[in-house]
Structures are given as C-alpha cells and as structure tokens.
Coordinates of C-alpha atoms in Angstrom, one line a residue:
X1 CA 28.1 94.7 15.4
X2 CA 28.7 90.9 15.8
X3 CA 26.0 90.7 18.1
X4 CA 22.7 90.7 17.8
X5 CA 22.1 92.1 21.2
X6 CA 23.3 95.5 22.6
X7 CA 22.5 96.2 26.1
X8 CA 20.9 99.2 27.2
X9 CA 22.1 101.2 30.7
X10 CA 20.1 101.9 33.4
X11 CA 19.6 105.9 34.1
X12 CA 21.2 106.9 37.5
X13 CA 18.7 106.8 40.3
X14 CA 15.6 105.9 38.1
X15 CA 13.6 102.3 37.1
X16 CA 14.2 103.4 33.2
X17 CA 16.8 101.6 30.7
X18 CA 18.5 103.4 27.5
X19 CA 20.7 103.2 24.9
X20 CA 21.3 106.1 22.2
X21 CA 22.3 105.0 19.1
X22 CA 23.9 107.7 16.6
X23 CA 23.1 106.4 13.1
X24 CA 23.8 108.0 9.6
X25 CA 21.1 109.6 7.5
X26 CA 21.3 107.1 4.8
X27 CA 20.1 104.5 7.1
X28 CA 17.4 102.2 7.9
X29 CA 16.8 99.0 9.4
X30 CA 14.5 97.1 11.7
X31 CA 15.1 96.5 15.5
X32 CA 13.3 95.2 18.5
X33 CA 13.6 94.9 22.5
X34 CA 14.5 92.0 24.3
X35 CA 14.8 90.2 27.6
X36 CA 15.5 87.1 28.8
X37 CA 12.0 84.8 28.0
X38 CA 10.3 83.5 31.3
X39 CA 8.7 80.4 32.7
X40 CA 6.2 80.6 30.3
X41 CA 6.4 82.1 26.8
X42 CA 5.1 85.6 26.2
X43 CA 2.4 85.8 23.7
X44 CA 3.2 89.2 22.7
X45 CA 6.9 88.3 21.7
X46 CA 7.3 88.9 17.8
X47 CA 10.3 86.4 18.1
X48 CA 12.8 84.2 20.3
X49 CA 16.7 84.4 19.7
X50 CA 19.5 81.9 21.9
X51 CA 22.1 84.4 23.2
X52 CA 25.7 83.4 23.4
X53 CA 25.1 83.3 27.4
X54 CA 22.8 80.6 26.8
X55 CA 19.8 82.6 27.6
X56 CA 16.9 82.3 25.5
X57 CA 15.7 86.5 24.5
X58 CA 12.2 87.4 23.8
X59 CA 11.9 90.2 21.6
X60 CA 9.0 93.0 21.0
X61 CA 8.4 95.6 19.2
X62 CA 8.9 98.9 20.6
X63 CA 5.4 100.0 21.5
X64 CA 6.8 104.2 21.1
X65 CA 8.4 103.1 17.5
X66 CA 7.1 105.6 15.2
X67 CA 7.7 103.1 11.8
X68 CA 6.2 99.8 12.0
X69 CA 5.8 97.2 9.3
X70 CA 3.9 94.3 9.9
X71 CA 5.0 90.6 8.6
X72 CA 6.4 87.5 9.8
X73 CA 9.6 86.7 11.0
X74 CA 9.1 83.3 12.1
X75 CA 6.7 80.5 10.9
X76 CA 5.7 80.5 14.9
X77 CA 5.3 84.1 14.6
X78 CA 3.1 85.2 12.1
X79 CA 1.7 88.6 11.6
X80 CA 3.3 90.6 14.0
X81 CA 4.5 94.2 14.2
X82 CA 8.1 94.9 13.7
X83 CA 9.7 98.2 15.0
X84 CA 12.0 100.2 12.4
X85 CA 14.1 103.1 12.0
X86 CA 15.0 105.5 8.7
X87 CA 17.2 108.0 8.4
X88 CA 16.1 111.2 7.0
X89 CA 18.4 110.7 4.1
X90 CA 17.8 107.1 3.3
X91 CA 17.0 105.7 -0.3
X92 CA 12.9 106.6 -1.3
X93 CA 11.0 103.6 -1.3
X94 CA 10.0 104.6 -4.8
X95 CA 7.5 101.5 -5.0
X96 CA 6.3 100.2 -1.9
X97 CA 3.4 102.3 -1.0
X98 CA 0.0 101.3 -2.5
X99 CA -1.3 103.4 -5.6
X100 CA -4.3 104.6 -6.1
X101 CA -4.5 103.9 -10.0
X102 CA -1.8 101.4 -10.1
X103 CA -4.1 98.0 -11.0
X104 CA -3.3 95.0 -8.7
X105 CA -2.5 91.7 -9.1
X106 CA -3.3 88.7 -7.3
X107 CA -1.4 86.3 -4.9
X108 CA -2.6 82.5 -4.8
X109 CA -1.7 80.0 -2.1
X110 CA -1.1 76.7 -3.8
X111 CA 0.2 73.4 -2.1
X112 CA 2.5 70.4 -4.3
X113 CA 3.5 67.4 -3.9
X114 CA 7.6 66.8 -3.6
X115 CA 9.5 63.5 -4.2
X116 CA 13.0 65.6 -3.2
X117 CA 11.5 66.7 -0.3
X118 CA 8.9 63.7 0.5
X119 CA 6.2 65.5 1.2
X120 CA 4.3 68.9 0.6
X121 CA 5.8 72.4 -0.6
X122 CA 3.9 75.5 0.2
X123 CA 4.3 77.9 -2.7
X124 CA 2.3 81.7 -2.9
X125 CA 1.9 82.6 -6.7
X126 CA 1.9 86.6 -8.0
X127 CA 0.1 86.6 -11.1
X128 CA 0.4 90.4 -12.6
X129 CA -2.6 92.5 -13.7
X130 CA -4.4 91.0 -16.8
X131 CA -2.9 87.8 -16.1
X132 CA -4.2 84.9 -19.4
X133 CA -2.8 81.7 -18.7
X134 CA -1.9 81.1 -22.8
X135 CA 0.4 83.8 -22.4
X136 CA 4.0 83.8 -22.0
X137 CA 5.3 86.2 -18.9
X138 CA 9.2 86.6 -17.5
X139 CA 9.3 85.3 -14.2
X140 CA 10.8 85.6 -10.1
X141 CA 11.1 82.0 -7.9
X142 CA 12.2 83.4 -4.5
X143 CA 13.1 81.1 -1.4
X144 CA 11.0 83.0 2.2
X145 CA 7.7 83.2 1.1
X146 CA 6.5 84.2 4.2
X147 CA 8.8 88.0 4.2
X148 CA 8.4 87.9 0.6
X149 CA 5.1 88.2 1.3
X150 CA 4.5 90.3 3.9
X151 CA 7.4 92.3 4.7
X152 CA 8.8 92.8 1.7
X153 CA 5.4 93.9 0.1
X154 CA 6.3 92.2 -2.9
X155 CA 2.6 92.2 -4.3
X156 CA 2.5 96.2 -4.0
X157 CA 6.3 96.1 -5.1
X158 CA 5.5 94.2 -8.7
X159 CA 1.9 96.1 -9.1
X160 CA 3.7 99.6 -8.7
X161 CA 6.8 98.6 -11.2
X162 CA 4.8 96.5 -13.3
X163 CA 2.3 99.9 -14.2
X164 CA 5.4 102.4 -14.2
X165 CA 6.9 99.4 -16.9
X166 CA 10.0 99.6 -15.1
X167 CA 9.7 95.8 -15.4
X168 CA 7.6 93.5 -17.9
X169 CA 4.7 92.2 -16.4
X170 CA 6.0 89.5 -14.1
X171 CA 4.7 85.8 -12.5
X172 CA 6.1 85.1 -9.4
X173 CA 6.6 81.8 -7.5
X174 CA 7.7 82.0 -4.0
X175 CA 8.9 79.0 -1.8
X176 CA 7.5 79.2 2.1
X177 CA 10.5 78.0 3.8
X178 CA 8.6 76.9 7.1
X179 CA 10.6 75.2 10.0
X180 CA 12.9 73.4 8.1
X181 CA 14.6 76.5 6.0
X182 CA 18.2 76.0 7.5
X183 CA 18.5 72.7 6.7
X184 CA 16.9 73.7 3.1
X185 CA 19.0 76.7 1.8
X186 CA 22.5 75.6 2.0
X187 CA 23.7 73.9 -1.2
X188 CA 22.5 70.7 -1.1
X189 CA 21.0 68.6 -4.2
X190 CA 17.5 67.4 -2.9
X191 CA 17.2 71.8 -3.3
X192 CA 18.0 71.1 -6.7
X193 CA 16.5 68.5 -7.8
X194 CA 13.3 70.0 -6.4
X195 CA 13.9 73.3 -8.4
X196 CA 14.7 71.9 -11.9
X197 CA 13.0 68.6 -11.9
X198 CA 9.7 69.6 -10.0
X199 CA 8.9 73.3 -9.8
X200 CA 9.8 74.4 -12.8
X201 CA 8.0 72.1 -15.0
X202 CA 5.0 72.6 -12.4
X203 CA 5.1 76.1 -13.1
X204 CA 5.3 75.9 -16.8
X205 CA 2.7 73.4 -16.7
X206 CA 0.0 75.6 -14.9
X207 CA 1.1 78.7 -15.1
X208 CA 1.9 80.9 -18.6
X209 CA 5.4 81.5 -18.1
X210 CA 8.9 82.1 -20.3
X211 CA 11.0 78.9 -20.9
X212 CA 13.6 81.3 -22.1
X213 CA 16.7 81.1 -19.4
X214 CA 17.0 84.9 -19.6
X215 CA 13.6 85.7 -18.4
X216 CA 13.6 83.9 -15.3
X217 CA 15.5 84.9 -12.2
X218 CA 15.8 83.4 -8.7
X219 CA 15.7 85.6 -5.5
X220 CA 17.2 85.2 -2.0
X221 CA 18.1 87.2 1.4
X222 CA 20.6 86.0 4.0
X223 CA 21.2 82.0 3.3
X224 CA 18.4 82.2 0.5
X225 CA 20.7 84.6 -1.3
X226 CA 23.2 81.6 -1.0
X227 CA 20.8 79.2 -2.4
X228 CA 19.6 81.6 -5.5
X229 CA 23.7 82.2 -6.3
X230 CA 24.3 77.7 -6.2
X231 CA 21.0 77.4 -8.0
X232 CA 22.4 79.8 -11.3
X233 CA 25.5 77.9 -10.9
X234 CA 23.7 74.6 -11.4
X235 CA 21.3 75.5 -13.4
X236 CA 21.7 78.8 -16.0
X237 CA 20.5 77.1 -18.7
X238 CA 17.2 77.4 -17.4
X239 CA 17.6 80.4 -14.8
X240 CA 19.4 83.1 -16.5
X241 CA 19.6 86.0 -13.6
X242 CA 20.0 85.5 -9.7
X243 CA 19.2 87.9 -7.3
X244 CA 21.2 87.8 -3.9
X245 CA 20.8 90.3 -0.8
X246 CA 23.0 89.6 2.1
X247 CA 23.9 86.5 0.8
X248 CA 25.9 83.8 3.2
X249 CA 28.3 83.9 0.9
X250 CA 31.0 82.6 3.7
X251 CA 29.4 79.2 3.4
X252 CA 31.5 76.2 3.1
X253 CA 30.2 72.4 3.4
X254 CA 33.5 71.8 6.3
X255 CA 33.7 75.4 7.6
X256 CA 33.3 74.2 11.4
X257 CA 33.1 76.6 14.1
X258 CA 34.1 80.3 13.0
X259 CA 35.5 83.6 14.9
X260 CA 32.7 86.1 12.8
X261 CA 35.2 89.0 14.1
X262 CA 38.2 87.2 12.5
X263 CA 39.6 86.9 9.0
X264 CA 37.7 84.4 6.8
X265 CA 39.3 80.8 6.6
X266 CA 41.0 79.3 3.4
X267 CA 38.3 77.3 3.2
X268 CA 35.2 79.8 3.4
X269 CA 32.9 81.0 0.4
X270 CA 32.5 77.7 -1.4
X271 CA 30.8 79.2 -4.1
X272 CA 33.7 81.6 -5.3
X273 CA 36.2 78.2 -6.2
X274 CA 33.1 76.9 -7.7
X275 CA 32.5 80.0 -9.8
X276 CA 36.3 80.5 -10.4
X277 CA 36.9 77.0 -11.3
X278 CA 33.4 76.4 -13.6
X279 CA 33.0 78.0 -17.6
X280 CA 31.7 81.2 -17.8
X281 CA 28.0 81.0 -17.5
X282 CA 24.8 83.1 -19.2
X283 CA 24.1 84.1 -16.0
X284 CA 23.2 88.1 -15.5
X285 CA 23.4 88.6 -11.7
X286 CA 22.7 91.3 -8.8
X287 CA 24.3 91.4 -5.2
X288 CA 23.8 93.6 -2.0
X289 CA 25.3 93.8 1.5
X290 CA 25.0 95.8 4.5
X291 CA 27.6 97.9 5.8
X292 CA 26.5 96.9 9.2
X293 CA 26.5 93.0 8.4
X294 CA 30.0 92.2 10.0
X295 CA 33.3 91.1 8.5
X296 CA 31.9 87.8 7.0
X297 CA 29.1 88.9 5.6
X298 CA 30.5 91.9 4.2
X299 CA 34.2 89.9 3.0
X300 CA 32.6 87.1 1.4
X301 CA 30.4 88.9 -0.9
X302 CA 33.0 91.3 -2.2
X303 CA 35.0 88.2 -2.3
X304 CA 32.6 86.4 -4.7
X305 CA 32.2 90.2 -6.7
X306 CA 35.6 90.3 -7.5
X307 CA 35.5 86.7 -8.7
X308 CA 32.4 86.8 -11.0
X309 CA 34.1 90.5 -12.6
X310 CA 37.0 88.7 -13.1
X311 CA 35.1 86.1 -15.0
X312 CA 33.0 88.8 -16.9
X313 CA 29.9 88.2 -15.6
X314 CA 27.4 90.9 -15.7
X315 CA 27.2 92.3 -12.2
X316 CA 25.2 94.7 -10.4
X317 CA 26.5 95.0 -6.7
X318 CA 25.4 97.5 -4.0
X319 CA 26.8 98.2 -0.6
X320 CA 24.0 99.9 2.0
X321 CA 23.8 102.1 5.0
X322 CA 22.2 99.4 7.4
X323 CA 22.2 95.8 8.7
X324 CA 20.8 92.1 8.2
X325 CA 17.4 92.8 7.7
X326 CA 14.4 92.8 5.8
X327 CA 13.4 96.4 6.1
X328 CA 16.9 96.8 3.9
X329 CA 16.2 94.2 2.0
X330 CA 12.8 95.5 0.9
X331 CA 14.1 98.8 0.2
X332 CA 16.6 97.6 -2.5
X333 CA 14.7 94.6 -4.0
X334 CA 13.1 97.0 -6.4
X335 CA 16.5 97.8 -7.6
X336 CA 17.3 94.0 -7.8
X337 CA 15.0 93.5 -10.2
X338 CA 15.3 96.5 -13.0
X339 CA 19.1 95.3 -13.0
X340 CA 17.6 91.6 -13.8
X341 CA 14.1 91.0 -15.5
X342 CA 14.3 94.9 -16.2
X343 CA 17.3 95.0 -18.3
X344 CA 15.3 93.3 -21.4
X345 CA 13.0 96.0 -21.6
X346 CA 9.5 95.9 -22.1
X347 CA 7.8 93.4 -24.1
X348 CA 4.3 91.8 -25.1
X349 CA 4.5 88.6 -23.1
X350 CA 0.7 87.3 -24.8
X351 CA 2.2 88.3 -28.2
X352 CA 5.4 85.7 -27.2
X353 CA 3.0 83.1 -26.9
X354 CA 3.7 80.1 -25.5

C-alpha cells in the first residue's frame, strides 16, 4: 500500500474494530496499532507518525501479537516492543537466535569528535570473538546504529556466522543516526567527508582493521541504503562492497513533490545517471526490496539493477514477500553479507597483519 495506515471496521452492533488481512506464506513484516495522539502524549506509544489528514497517529504494539521484537524505532523511543507477523513459509532466520556454543563478541559505545558534522558522532563498535587489536580483520560501517543494534540483532547475527565461517571474522562500526538522520543520509558531501576523511582513519587508527578496499563494505536500509550506494560511488577505492536494503533509490537533489502511485519522473534515481555516466568501479554490491514497498521503491531499485548489470558490476539483488521494515530487513541481512565480505572466503585476519 501507499499508505502507512489501513483502517480497521467497526463490527456491526459491537464496541470492537477489525481488519483481516490475507497475507502469503512467504511473508513477514512488522506492524502496529494506531490512533489519533491526544492532548497529552501517551507514554506507552512505541512511535508517532503525521497522517496525510494532518493528524498526528500514536502507534502501539499489539498487546495479543504473538511475535514481538524489541528495539528502537525512534531516538525518542527507545526500547520498545514491536508487534510482527511471519508467514508459515517465510525464509528461516538461519542466524538470529542466540547459540548456545556459538562464542560472543562484544559491542562498545564510543563517542568522536567531527569537523564535517561540528560536533559529536555516536558510533557502537562489534569486535568479533578473539578480537587482538595488531590484527587485521574485514570490516561492516553501517548508517542506524540504533536498529542495527537492536532490531536487527546484528551482534547475535555476526557471532552465529562468524562461528559457522560463513563470513571471516568481522569489525563492525555502526553510525547512530539520532535526530538529525534525514538531513544526514541523502547525498550530501559533509556525509562524505566525514566517512573518508574522519572515520575511517579513526577506525584504522584504533581499531585492527583491513585497509584493503575489498574487505570493507558499507550497509544501509531505506535512505541509509541510499547513502551506502553514493558512498561506493565516491569512494570504492577504499570501500569495495555496499550493502543496500530498501534503498531510496528514487532520490533526486530537485525531485519536488511526488505522486508515490504514479510513474517515476525523468528526473528520479539520481544515482542510476551517476552510475551510468561514471567508469566502471571495483565495487562488488548487494540490493533488496520489498514487494510490498510501492511503485517507487520497488521501480527505482530495479531501475538502478538494470543499470549496474549493464555496467557489469557484480550484483546480488533480491526481491521479498513483505514491506518497509526492519523485521525484513533483519531477515535478509545475513544474506547481504555472505554475497559481500563472504564472497572472499575465509581467511587468518592476525596472520594478514597489519
């Protein structure tokens, strides 16, 4: 749907609201309940959305939900329960549930300073299991920290794949987006700057990882996926893969107002002229969308598909059952990275050295 919001119908002669939903077994997603917010906000809301009415929606979880995951989907909304659904045929989530012999890495919360950004960045570090400093380890920087974190499970994600050696053991450096992550993620080159000139060397500096390009990827959902796909652009001799899910590929710097139901304008998905008009690049790259995202969504990335195969860029692109959300997102992530830092194989990363 276009919407984010589809109204339920009150039963005949009762108090009681519903809507039934038929949804195919391959399936999964998130959802939530919503009315309109009230004089005062709701401490129990897990989120606040404008409707095109002009109406400002509290949403909940559904208390009767039998799947919950718990995360954050807002920085003003921390750690709150989100209601899901799964069909009974949907993908396994072959590494997302904790292991009992499966050894565990660490995440650190580390702060630094930014000139691009003129202030402080929040970052949450993954070091894998055995982690030595001297050594020299493949890594992941990923925009959304805070879903990264939490409701994508990426700690239990990396532990489980890193012990089944579907991937090398991996660092990962994760950006918290906080308030300002619309203004952040769309191409702009104080993003840039900050990524090449700033975190990367910080993260070399303190942190025992690859300065091979082909050994680091950068991750994104939703507008991050749009900021992962301009950062390879800009920079693949130093990122090598890039990781987009659900990315807002439609993007343009003067795309103006926009029919989502309508065709996309001449002048949408910036980043397919700039990939069609730039020299192929040593850039190895994975995309996903949802069947459910809408026609812009769903158009721009198989727009941007068809232009990176035409250029004979190695591609990995997925279509799944389900919509904008991180519950998908977290379901094919795992596959994002075997097609990127698992495609090299296993190696020694303390025998690389540094």
């Amino acid at each position: 749907t276009d919407s984010p919001f589809v109204s339920m119908q009150r039963v005949p002669g009762t108090h009681l609201w519903s809507r039934t939903w038929q949804v195919p077994r391959t399936a999964r997603g998130m959802y939530l309940l919503s009315w309109p917010q009230g004089p005062q906000p709701n401490p129990q809301a897990v989120w606040t959305l404008p409707g095109r009415d002009g109406i400002t929606y509290e949403l909940f979880t559904d208390p009767l939900s039998r799947l919950k995951y718990a995360g954050t989907l807002a920085p003003e909304f921390p750690d709150r329960n989100i209601s899901a659904f799964e069909g009974a045929a949907a993908p396994k989530l072959t590494y997302l549930e904790p292991s009992p012999t499966a050894k565990r890495g660490k995440v650190l919360r580390r702060q630094m300073t930014s000139a691009a950004f003129a202030g402080a960045r929040e970052l949450s570090i993954y070091l894998p299991p055995g982690y030595q400093q001297r050594c020299s380890y493949p890594w992941l920087l990923a925009f959304d920290a805070e879903q990264f974190v939490s409701l994508l499970s990426i700690q239990t994600m990396l532990d489980n794949m890193i012990d089944r050696r579907v991937i090398p053991p991996t660092v990962a450096v994760l950006i918290h987006s906080g308030t300002t992550r619309l203004l952040d993620l769309p191409p702009n080159d104080r993003m840039q700057t900050f990524l090449r000139n700033e975190l990367m060397p910080w993260t070399r500096a303190n942190f025992g990882v690859s300065e091979r390009n082909d050994e680091v990827a950068i991750a994104g959902f939703s507008h991050g996926g749009l900021a992962a796909m301009h950062a390879g652009l800009l920079n693949s001799d130093v990122i090598g893969n890039v990781i987009a899910q659900s990315g807002s590929f439609w993007w343009a710097p003067d795309l103006g107002a926009v029919n989502p139901a309508g065709p996309l304008p001449i002048n949408a998905n910036r980043l397919s002229a700039d990939f069609a008009r730039s020299p192929r690049l040593p850039l190895r790259i994975y995309m996903d969308v949802g069947t459910w995202e809408g026609h812009f969504q769903i158009a721009s990335n198989r727009q941007l598909r068809d232009v990176l195969l035409a250029r004979e860029y190695p591609v990995t692109y997925a279509e799944f059952e389900g919509p904008h959300d991180y519950v998908a997102w977290r379901a094919t992530l795992p596959n994002a990275l075997i097609a990127t830092l698992g495609a090299h194989g296993q190696r020694d990363a303390c025998a690389a050295g540094r």
